[in-house]
Each structure stands twice: as C-alpha cells, then as structure tokens.
Short mmCIF file of C-alpha atoms in Angstrom, two decimals:
data_model
loop_
_atom_site.label_atom_id
_atom_site.label_comp_id
_atom_site.label_asym_id
_atom_site.label_seq_id
_atom_site.Cartn_x
_atom_site.Cartn_y
_atom_site.Cartn_z
CA MET A 189 -8.31 -38.04 25.25
CA GLU A 190 -7.72 -37.37 21.75
CA ASN A 191 -9.06 -37.98 18.22
CA TYR A 192 -7.58 -40.36 15.68
CA LEU A 193 -7.38 -40.54 11.86
CA TYR A 194 -7.81 -44.05 10.12
CA PHE A 195 -6.70 -45.15 6.78
CA SER A 196 -6.94 -48.58 4.91
CA ASP A 197 -6.01 -49.93 1.55
CA GLY A 198 -8.08 -52.40 -0.26
CA ASP A 199 -5.92 -55.21 0.95
CA GLY A 200 -8.03 -56.45 3.92
CA ALA A 201 -6.07 -54.52 6.74
CA ASP A 202 -4.15 -57.77 7.80
CA ALA A 203 -0.60 -56.72 7.35
CA THR A 204 1.88 -53.94 8.04
CA GLY A 205 1.05 -51.08 5.65
CA ASP A 206 -2.47 -52.24 4.77
CA ALA A 207 -4.07 -49.77 7.57
CA GLY A 208 -3.12 -47.21 10.04
CA MET A 209 -4.47 -45.01 12.84
CA TRP A 210 -2.75 -41.89 13.90
CA PRO A 211 -3.57 -39.28 16.71
CA LEU A 212 -4.25 -35.91 15.35
CA SER A 213 -1.37 -34.71 17.67
CA ARG A 214 1.05 -36.50 15.19
CA PHE A 215 -0.29 -34.77 12.08
CA ILE A 216 2.40 -32.78 10.19
CA GLY A 217 0.63 -31.84 6.93
CA VAL A 218 -0.71 -32.63 3.62
CA SER A 219 1.30 -32.06 0.28
CA PRO A 220 0.55 -32.68 -3.46
CA ALA A 221 2.86 -35.36 -4.82
CA SER A 222 1.62 -35.25 -8.28
CA ALA A 223 -1.51 -34.38 -10.21
CA THR A 224 -2.90 -37.67 -9.14
CA THR A 225 -1.42 -38.26 -5.59
CA THR A 226 -1.74 -36.41 -2.32
CA GLU A 227 0.66 -37.20 0.81
CA ILE A 228 -0.24 -37.00 4.31
CA TYR A 229 2.53 -36.94 6.94
CA PHE A 230 2.52 -37.85 10.50
CA GLU A 231 5.24 -38.01 13.04
CA GLY A 232 6.64 -41.47 13.25
CA GLN A 233 4.92 -43.62 15.93
CA THR A 234 6.97 -46.80 16.11
CA GLY A 235 10.08 -45.48 17.77
CA VAL A 236 12.11 -47.08 14.98
CA GLY A 237 14.19 -44.87 12.57
CA ASP A 238 13.85 -41.20 12.13
CA GLY A 239 11.29 -41.08 9.33
CA VAL A 240 7.80 -39.71 9.39
CA ASP A 241 4.82 -41.89 8.45
CA LYS A 242 3.30 -41.30 5.23
CA VAL A 243 -0.02 -41.92 3.73
CA VAL A 244 -0.48 -41.53 -0.10
CA LEU A 245 -3.85 -41.16 -1.75
CA THR A 246 -4.23 -41.73 -5.29
CA HIS A 247 -7.21 -39.77 -6.80
CA LEU A 248 -8.39 -38.38 -10.32
CA ASN A 249 -6.85 -35.32 -11.91
CA SER A 250 -10.19 -33.39 -12.04
CA ALA A 251 -8.33 -30.77 -14.17
CA THR A 252 -8.38 -33.33 -17.10
CA VAL A 253 -10.84 -36.04 -15.92
CA ALA A 254 -14.50 -35.47 -14.77
CA ASP A 255 -15.32 -37.45 -11.53
CA ASP A 256 -17.99 -37.36 -8.96
CA GLN A 257 -16.97 -34.07 -7.86
CA ALA A 258 -15.98 -32.23 -11.21
CA ASP A 259 -17.08 -28.78 -10.01
CA ILE A 260 -13.89 -28.77 -8.15
CA LYS A 261 -10.94 -27.85 -10.56
CA GLY A 262 -7.13 -28.87 -10.42
CA HIS A 263 -5.48 -30.96 -7.67
CA LYS A 264 -7.36 -32.63 -4.92
CA CYS A 265 -4.81 -31.81 -2.19
CA GLN A 266 -6.71 -28.79 -0.91
CA GLN A 267 -9.94 -30.72 -0.82
CA ILE A 268 -8.23 -33.52 1.04
CA ALA A 269 -6.76 -30.96 3.55
CA ASN A 270 -10.05 -29.39 4.04
CA VAL A 271 -11.67 -32.81 4.94
CA ILE A 272 -8.97 -33.50 7.37
CA ALA A 273 -9.47 -30.06 8.90
CA GLU A 274 -13.14 -30.70 9.30
CA LEU A 275 -12.21 -33.86 11.11
CA PHE A 276 -9.92 -32.14 13.60
CA ASN A 277 -12.94 -30.03 14.66
CA ALA A 278 -15.59 -32.50 14.50
CA HIS A 279 -15.45 -33.64 18.04
CA PRO A 280 -13.34 -31.14 20.08
CA HIS A 281 -13.43 -33.19 23.30
CA GLY A 282 -11.60 -36.08 21.82
CA GLY A 283 -12.02 -39.74 21.96
CA ARG A 284 -13.18 -40.50 18.49
CA MET A 285 -11.59 -42.51 15.56
CA PHE A 286 -12.51 -40.90 12.21
CA THR A 287 -12.23 -42.86 8.95
CA VAL A 288 -10.69 -40.84 6.27
CA VAL A 289 -10.46 -43.54 3.67
CA ASP A 290 -11.04 -47.22 4.17
CA LEU A 291 -10.87 -49.02 0.83
CA THR A 292 -11.34 -52.49 2.48
CA ASN A 293 -14.78 -51.47 3.59
CA SER A 294 -15.49 -48.78 1.04
CA VAL A 295 -16.00 -46.13 3.61
CA SER A 296 -14.75 -42.40 3.10
CA ALA A 297 -15.23 -39.26 5.07
CA GLU A 298 -17.72 -36.86 3.90
CA ARG A 299 -16.60 -34.55 1.04
CA MET A 300 -13.56 -36.74 0.48
CA PRO A 301 -12.79 -36.97 -3.41
CA THR A 302 -12.80 -40.55 -4.73
CA ILE A 303 -9.85 -42.27 -3.79
CA SER A 304 -8.58 -45.29 -5.65
CA ASP A 305 -5.60 -46.33 -3.76
CA VAL A 306 -4.11 -45.87 -0.22
CA ALA A 307 -0.23 -46.54 0.50
CA ILE A 308 1.05 -46.53 3.97
CA THR A 309 4.47 -46.32 4.71
CA ILE A 310 5.72 -46.37 8.25
CA ASP A 311 9.14 -44.42 9.13
CA SER A 312 9.40 -43.46 5.38
#
C-alpha cells in the first residue's frame, strides 16, 4: 500500500482541477516557475494524452515581502520540496493520505509556507 499527496484550491473541490490526489510513486519533482510560484509534477494518471499532471502553488516572495516565515530568504521552492520529502518519510509502511495544501478547508502540511492559490492541470 502506498502514501498519497492531496491538493485542493479554494473552489470547493467539486470539479476537475479543483483538487487532486497522487500516489507518491508518481511524483516527478518540484521546480520554481517564478519568484512567487512553484510547480509540482506527477506522472499523468488519467491515461489520456502524454502530459504530466502539474500542481502550481502561489506563495509570497520572501526575498521582497515579509510573511509568516520571514527567516527563510528567497524562493519557497526548497521549503516546499523539503515539506514533500518529509511527507514521503512520515509513514514508511504506506496507506496514508497527506494533505499538502487544501485551501477549501484551510489546511496545510506542517512547515508549508503560506499558499494563496493552487492550480491543478491534468495532462498538462
């Protein structure tokens, strides 16, 4: 049995792209897209198209704006990657779903920076 990562935007999780859950085995990586966005990639899971599934997190640029974790300078990509890595190892025997960011219910993983938007693209 494996672990899963869950993401949700603030739109109520009632339509395609509002929320998504991926098994850790489909995780590809994390990449900065801009000073205020980080992209998380997973292998596509719908079987339609060749594209990867992409979750884009919008956050503050702590190099220029103070936020709730102002002691961390620069882009939030590394911090987000560290949180995901911690979740990978949190329950080594599998069978758990970990909420990374759920804006609908105002829930985030521990040590996740403040996220203001989640955009999910299936088979991007």
